[in-house]
JSON list of C-alpha atoms in Angstrom, two decimals:
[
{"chain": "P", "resi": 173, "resn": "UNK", "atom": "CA", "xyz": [0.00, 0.00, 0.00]},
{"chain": "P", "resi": 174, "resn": "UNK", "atom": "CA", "xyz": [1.32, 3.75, -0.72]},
{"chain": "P", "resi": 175, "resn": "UNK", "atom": "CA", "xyz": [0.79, 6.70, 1.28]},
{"chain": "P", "resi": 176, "resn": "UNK", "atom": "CA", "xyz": [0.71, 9.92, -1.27]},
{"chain": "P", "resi": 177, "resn": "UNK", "atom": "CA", "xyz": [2.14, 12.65, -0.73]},
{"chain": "P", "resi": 178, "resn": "UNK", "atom": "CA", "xyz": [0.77, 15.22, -2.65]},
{"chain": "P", "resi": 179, "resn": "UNK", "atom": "CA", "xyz": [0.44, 19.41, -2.62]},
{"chain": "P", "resi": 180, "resn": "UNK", "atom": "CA", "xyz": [-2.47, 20.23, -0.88]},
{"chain": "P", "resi": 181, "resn": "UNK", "atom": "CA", "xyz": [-2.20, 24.00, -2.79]},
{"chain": "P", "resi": 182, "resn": "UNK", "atom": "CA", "xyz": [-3.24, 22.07, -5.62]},
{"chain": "P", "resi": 183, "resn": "UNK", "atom": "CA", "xyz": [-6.15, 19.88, -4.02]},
{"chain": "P", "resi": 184, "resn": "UNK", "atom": "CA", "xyz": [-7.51, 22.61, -1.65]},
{"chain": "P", "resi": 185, "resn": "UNK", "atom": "CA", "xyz": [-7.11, 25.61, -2.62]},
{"chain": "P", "resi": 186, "resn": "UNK", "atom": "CA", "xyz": [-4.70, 28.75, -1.85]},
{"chain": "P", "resi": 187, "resn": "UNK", "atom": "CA", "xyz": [-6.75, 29.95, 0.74]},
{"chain": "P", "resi": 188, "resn": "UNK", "atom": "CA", "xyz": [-6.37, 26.79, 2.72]},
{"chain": "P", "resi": 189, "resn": "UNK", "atom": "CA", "xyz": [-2.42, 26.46, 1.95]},
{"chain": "P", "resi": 190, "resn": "UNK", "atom": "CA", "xyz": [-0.55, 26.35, 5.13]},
{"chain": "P", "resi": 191, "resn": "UNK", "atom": "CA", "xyz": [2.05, 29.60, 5.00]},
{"chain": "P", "resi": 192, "resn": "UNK", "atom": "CA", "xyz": [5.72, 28.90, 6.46]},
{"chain": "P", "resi": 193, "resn": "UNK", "atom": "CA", "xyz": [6.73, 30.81, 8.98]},
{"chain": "P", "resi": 194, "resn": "UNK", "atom": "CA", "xyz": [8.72, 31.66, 11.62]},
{"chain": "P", "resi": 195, "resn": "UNK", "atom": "CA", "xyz": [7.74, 30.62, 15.66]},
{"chain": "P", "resi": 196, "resn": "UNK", "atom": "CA", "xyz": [8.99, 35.00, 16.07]},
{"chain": "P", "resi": 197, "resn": "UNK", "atom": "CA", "xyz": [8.67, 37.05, 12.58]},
{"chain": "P", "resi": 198, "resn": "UNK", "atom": "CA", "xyz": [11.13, 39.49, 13.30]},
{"chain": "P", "resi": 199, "resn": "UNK", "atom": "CA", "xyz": [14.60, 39.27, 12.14]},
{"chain": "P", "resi": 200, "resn": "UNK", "atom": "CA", "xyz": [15.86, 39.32, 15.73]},
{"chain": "P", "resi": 201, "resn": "UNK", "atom": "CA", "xyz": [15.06, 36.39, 17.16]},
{"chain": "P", "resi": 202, "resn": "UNK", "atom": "CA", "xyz": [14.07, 35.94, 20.95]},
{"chain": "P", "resi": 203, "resn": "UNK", "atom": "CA", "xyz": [16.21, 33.05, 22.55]},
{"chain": "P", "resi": 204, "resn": "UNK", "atom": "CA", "xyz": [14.98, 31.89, 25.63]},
{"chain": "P", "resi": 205, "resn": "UNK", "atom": "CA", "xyz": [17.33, 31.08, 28.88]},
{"chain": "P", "resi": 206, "resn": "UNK", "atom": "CA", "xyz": [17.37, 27.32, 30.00]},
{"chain": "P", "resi": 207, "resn": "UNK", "atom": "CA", "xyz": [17.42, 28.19, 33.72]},
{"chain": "P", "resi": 208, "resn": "UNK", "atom": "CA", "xyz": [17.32, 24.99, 35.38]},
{"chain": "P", "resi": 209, "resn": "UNK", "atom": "CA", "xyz": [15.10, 21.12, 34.55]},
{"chain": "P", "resi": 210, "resn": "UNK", "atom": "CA", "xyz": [11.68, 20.99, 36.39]},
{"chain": "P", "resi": 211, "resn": "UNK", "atom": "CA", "xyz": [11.01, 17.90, 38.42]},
{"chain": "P", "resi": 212, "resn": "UNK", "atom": "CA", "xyz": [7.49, 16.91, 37.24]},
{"chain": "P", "resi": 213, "resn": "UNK", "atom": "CA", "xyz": [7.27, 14.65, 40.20]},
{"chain": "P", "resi": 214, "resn": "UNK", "atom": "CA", "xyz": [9.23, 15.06, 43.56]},
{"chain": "P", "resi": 215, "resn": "UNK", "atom": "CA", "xyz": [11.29, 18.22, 43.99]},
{"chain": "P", "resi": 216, "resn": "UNK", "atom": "CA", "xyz": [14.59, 18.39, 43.17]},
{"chain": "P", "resi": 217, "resn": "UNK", "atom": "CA", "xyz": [17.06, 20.71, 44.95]},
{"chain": "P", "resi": 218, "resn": "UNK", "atom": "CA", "xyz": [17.16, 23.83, 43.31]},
{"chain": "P", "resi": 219, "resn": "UNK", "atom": "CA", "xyz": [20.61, 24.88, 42.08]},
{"chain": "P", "resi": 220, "resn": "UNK", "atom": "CA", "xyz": [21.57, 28.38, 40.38]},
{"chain": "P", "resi": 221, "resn": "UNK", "atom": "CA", "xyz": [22.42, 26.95, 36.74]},
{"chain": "P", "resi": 222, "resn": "UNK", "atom": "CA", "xyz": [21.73, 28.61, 32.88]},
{"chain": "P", "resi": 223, "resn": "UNK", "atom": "CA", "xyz": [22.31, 26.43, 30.32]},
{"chain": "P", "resi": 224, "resn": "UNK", "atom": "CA", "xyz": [22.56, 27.81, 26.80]},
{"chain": "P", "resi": 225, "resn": "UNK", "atom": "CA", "xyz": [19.87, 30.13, 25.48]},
{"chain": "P", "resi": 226, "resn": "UNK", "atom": "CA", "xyz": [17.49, 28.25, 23.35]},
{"chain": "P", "resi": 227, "resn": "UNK", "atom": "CA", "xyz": [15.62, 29.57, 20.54]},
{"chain": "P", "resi": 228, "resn": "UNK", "atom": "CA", "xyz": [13.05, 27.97, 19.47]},
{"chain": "P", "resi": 229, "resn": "UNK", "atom": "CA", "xyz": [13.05, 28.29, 15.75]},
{"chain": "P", "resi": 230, "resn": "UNK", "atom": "CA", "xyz": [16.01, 26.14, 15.92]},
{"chain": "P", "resi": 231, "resn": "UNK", "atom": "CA", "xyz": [14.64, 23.74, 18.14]},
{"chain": "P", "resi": 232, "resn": "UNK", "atom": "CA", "xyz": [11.34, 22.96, 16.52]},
{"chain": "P", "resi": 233, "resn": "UNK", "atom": "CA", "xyz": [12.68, 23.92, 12.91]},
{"chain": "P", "resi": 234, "resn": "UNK", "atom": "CA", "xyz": [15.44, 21.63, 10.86]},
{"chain": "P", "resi": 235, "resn": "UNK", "atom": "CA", "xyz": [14.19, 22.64, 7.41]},
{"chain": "P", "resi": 236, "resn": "UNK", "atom": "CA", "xyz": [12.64, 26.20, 7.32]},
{"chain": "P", "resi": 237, "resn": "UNK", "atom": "CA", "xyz": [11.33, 25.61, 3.68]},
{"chain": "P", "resi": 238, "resn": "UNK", "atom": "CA", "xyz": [9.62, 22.75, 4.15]},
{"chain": "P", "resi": 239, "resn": "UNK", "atom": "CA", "xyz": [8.32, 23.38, 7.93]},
{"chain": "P", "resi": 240, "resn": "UNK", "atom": "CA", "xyz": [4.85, 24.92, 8.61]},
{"chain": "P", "resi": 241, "resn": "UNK", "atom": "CA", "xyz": [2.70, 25.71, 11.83]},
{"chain": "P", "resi": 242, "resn": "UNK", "atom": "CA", "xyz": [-0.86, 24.58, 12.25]},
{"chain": "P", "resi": 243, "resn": "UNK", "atom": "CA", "xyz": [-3.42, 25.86, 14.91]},
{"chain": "P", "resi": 244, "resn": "UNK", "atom": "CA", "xyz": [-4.97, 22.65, 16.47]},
{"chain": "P", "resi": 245, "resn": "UNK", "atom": "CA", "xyz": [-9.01, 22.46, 16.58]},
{"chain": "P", "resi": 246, "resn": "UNK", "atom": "CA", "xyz": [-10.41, 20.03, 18.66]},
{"chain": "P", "resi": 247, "resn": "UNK", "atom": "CA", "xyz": [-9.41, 17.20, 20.90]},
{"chain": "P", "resi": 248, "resn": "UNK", "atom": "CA", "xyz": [-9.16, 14.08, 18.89]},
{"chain": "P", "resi": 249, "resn": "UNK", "atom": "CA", "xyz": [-5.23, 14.26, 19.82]},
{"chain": "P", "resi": 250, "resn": "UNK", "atom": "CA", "xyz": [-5.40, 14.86, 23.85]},
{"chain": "P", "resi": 251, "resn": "UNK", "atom": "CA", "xyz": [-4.29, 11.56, 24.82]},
{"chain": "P", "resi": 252, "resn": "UNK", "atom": "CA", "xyz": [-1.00, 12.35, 22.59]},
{"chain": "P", "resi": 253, "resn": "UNK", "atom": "CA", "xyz": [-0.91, 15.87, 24.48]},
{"chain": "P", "resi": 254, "resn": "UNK", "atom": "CA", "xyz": [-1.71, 17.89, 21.92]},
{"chain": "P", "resi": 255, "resn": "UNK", "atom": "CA", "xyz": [-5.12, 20.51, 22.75]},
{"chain": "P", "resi": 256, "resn": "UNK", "atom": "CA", "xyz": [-7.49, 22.74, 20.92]},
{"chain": "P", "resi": 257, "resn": "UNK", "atom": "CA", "xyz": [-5.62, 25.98, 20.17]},
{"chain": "P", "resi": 258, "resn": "UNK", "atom": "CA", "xyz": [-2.00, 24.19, 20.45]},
{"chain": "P", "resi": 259, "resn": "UNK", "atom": "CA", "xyz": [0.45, 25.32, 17.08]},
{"chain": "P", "resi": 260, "resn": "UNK", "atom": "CA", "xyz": [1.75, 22.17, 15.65]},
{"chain": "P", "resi": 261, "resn": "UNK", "atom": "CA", "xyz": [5.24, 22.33, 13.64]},
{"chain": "P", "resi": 262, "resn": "UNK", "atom": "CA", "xyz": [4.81, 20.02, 10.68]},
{"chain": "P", "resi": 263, "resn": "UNK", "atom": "CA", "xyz": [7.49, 19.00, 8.55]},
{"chain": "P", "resi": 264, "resn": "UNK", "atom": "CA", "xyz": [6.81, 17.94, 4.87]},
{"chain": "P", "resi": 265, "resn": "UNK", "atom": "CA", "xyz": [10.04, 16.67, 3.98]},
{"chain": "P", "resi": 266, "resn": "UNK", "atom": "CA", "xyz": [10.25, 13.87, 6.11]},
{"chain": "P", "resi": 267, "resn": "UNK", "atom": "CA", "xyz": [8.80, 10.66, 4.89]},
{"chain": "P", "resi": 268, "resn": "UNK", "atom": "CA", "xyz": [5.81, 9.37, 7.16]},
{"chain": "P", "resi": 269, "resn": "UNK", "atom": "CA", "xyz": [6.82, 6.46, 9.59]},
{"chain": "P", "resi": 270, "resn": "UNK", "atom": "CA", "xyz": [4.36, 4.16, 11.33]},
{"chain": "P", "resi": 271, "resn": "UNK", "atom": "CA", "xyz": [3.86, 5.43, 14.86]},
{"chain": "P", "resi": 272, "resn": "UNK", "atom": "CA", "xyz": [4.45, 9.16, 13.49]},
{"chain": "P", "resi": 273, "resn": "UNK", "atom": "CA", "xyz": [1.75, 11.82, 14.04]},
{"chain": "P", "resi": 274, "resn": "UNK", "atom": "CA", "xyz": [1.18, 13.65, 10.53]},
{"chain": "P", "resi": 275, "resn": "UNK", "atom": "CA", "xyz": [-1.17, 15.48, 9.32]},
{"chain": "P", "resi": 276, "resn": "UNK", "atom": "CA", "xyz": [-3.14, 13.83, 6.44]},
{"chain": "P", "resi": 277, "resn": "UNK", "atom": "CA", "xyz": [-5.95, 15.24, 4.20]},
{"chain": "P", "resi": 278, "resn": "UNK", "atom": "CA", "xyz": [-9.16, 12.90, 4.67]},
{"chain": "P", "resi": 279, "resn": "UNK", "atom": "CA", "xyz": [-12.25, 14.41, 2.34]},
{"chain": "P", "resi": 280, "resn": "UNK", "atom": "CA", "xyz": [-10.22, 17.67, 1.40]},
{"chain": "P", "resi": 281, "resn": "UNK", "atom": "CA", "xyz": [-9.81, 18.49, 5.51]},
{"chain": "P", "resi": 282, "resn": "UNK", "atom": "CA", "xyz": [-6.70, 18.44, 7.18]},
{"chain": "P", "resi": 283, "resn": "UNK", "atom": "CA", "xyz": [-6.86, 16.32, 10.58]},
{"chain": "P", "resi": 284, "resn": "UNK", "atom": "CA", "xyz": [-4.30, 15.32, 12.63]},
{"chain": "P", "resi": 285, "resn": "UNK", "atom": "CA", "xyz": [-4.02, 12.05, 14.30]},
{"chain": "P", "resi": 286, "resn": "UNK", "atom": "CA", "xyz": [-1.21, 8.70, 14.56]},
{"chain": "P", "resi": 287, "resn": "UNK", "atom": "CA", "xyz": [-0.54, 7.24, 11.27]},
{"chain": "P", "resi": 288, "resn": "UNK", "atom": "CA", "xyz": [-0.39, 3.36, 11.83]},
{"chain": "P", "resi": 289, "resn": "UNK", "atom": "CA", "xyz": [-0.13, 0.61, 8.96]},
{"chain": "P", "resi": 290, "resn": "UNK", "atom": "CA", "xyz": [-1.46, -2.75, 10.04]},
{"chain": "P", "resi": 291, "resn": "UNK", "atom": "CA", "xyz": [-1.20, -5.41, 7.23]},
{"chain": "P", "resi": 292, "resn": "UNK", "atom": "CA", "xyz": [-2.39, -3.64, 4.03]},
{"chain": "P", "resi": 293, "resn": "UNK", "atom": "CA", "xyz": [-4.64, -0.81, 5.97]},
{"chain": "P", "resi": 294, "resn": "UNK", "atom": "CA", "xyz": [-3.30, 2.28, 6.44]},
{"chain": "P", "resi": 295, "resn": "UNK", "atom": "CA", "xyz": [-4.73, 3.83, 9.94]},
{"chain": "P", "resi": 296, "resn": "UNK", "atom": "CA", "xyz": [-4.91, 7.07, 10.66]},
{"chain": "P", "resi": 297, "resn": "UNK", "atom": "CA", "xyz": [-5.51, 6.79, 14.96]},
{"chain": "P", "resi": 298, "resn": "UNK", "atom": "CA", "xyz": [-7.31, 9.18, 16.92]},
{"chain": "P", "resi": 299, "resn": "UNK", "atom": "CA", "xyz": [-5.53, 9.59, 20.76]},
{"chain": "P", "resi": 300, "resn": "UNK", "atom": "CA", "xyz": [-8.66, 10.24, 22.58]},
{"chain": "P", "resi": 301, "resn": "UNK", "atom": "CA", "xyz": [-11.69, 7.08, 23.06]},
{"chain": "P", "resi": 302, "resn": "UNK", "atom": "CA", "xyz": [-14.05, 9.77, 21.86]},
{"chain": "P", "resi": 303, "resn": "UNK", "atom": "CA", "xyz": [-13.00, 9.56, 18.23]},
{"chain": "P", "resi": 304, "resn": "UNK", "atom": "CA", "xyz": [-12.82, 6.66, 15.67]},
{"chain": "P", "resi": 305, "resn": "UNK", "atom": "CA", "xyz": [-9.40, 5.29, 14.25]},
{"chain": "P", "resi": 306, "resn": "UNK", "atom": "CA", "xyz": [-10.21, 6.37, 10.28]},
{"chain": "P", "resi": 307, "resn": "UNK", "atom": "CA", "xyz": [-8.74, 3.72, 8.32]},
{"chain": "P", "resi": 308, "resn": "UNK", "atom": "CA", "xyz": [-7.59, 2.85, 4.27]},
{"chain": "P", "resi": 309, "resn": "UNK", "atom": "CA", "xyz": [-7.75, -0.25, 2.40]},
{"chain": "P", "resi": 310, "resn": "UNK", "atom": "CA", "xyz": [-5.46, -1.24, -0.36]},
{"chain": "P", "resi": 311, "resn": "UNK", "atom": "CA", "xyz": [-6.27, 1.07, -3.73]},
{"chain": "P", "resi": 312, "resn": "UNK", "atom": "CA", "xyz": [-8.20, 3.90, -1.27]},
{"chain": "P", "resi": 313, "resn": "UNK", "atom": "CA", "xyz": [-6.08, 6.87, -1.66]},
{"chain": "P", "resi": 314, "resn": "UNK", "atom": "CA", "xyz": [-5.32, 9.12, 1.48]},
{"chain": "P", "resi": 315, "resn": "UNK", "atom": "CA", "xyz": [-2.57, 11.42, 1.89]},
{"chain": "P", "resi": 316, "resn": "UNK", "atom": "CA", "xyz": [0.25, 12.19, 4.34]},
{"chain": "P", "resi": 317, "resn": "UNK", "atom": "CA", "xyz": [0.59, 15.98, 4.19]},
{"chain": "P", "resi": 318, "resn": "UNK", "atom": "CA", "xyz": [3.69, 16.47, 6.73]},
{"chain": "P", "resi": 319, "resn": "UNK", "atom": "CA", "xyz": [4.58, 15.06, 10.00]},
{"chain": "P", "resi": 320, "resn": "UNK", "atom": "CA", "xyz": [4.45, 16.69, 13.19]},
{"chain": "P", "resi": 321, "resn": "UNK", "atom": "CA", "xyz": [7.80, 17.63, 14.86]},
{"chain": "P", "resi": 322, "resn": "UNK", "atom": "CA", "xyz": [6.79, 19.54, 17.51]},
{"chain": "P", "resi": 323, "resn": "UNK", "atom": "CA", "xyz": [4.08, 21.34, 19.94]},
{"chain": "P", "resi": 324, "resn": "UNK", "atom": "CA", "xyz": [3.86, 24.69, 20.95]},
{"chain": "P", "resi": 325, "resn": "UNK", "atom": "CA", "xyz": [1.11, 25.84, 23.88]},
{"chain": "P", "resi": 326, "resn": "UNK", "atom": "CA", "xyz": [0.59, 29.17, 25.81]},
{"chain": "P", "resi": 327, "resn": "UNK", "atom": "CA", "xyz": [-0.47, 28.32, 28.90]},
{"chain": "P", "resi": 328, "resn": "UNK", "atom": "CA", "xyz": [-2.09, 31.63, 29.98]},
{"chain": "P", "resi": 329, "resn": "UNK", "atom": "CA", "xyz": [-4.55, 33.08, 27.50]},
{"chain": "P", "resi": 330, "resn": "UNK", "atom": "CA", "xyz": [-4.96, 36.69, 27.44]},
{"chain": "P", "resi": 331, "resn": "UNK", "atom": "CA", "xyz": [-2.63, 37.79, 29.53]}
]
C-alpha cells in the first residue's frame, strides 16, 4: 500500500495552503534562557544553573522551507498531548513512519491524528476514546501531508 504525498495548494485551494513561517517574525530572534530542569514529580534541589539560550526556531525547525505551523481544533489528539488551540510544527520533507503523528488530508480536511499501517490498511488513529481510528484499504487513496515535529502551547490566554 502507498501513502501519497501530494500538494495540498493544488487539491484545496490557496486559501487553505498552510504559509511557512517563523515561531517569532522578526529578524531578531528571541532566545529563551534554559534556567534549570523541572522535576514533574518530587522536587529536586534547586541549584543556580543557565544552560545555553534556546531559541526555538532552531529547536522545533530543521528545514525552514519545508516546515509549517498549524493551529490545532479540537481534541481528537489529547491523549497524545496535543489541545485545541495548540500550534503544531509540521514537517513535509520527512517521509511518514508508522507510529508518526502527521497530518493527512481525509475528504479535502486536514486532521491530525497517529498514522499506523497494520497489514495492508493504512490507519490514521485518533488519541482520545471519543474519536474513531479512520482507516484505508489497499487502492483507497489518502494522503500524508507532513509530519508533526513539535508542539507549541501558551499556557495563559490573554494575559
Amino acid at each position: 500500500m502507498e501513502i501519497f504525498l501530494s500538494s495540498a495548494l493544488a487539491q484545496l485551494g490557496c486559501e487553505q495552503f498552510p504559509i511557512p513561517a517563523a515561531l517569532f517574525s522578526n529578524a531578531d530572534t528571541l532566545p529563551l534562557h534554559i534556567i534549570h530542569k523541572i522535576s514533574a514529580g518530587f522536587p529536586s534541589p534547586a541549584a543556580d544553573y543557565t544552560a545555553e539560550p534556546l531559541d526555538l526556531n532552531k529547536y522545533l525547525i530543521e528545514r525552514a522551507a519545508a516546515t509549517f505551523l498549524f493551529t490545532v481544533t479540537g481534541d481528537s489528539m489529547n491523549g497524545a498531548g496535543i489541545f485545541d488551540g495548540d500550534k503544531v510544527a509540521v514537517d513535509r520533507s520527512l517521509p511518514p513512519r508508522h507510529g508518526d503523528i502527521v497530518i493527512a488530508v481525509v475528504n479535502n480536511e486536514f486532521t491530525i491524528k497517529w498514522l499506523y499501517t497494520v497489514r495492508d490498511v493504512i490507519e490514521l488513529r485518533p488519541d482520545n476514546p471519543a474519536f474513531s481510528t479512520i482507516t484505508f484499504k489497499d487502492g483507497e487513496e489518502m494522503q500524508v501531508w507532513g509530519v508533526v515535529v513539535g508542539v507549541v502551547r501558551k499556557v495563559l490566554h490573554g494575559r
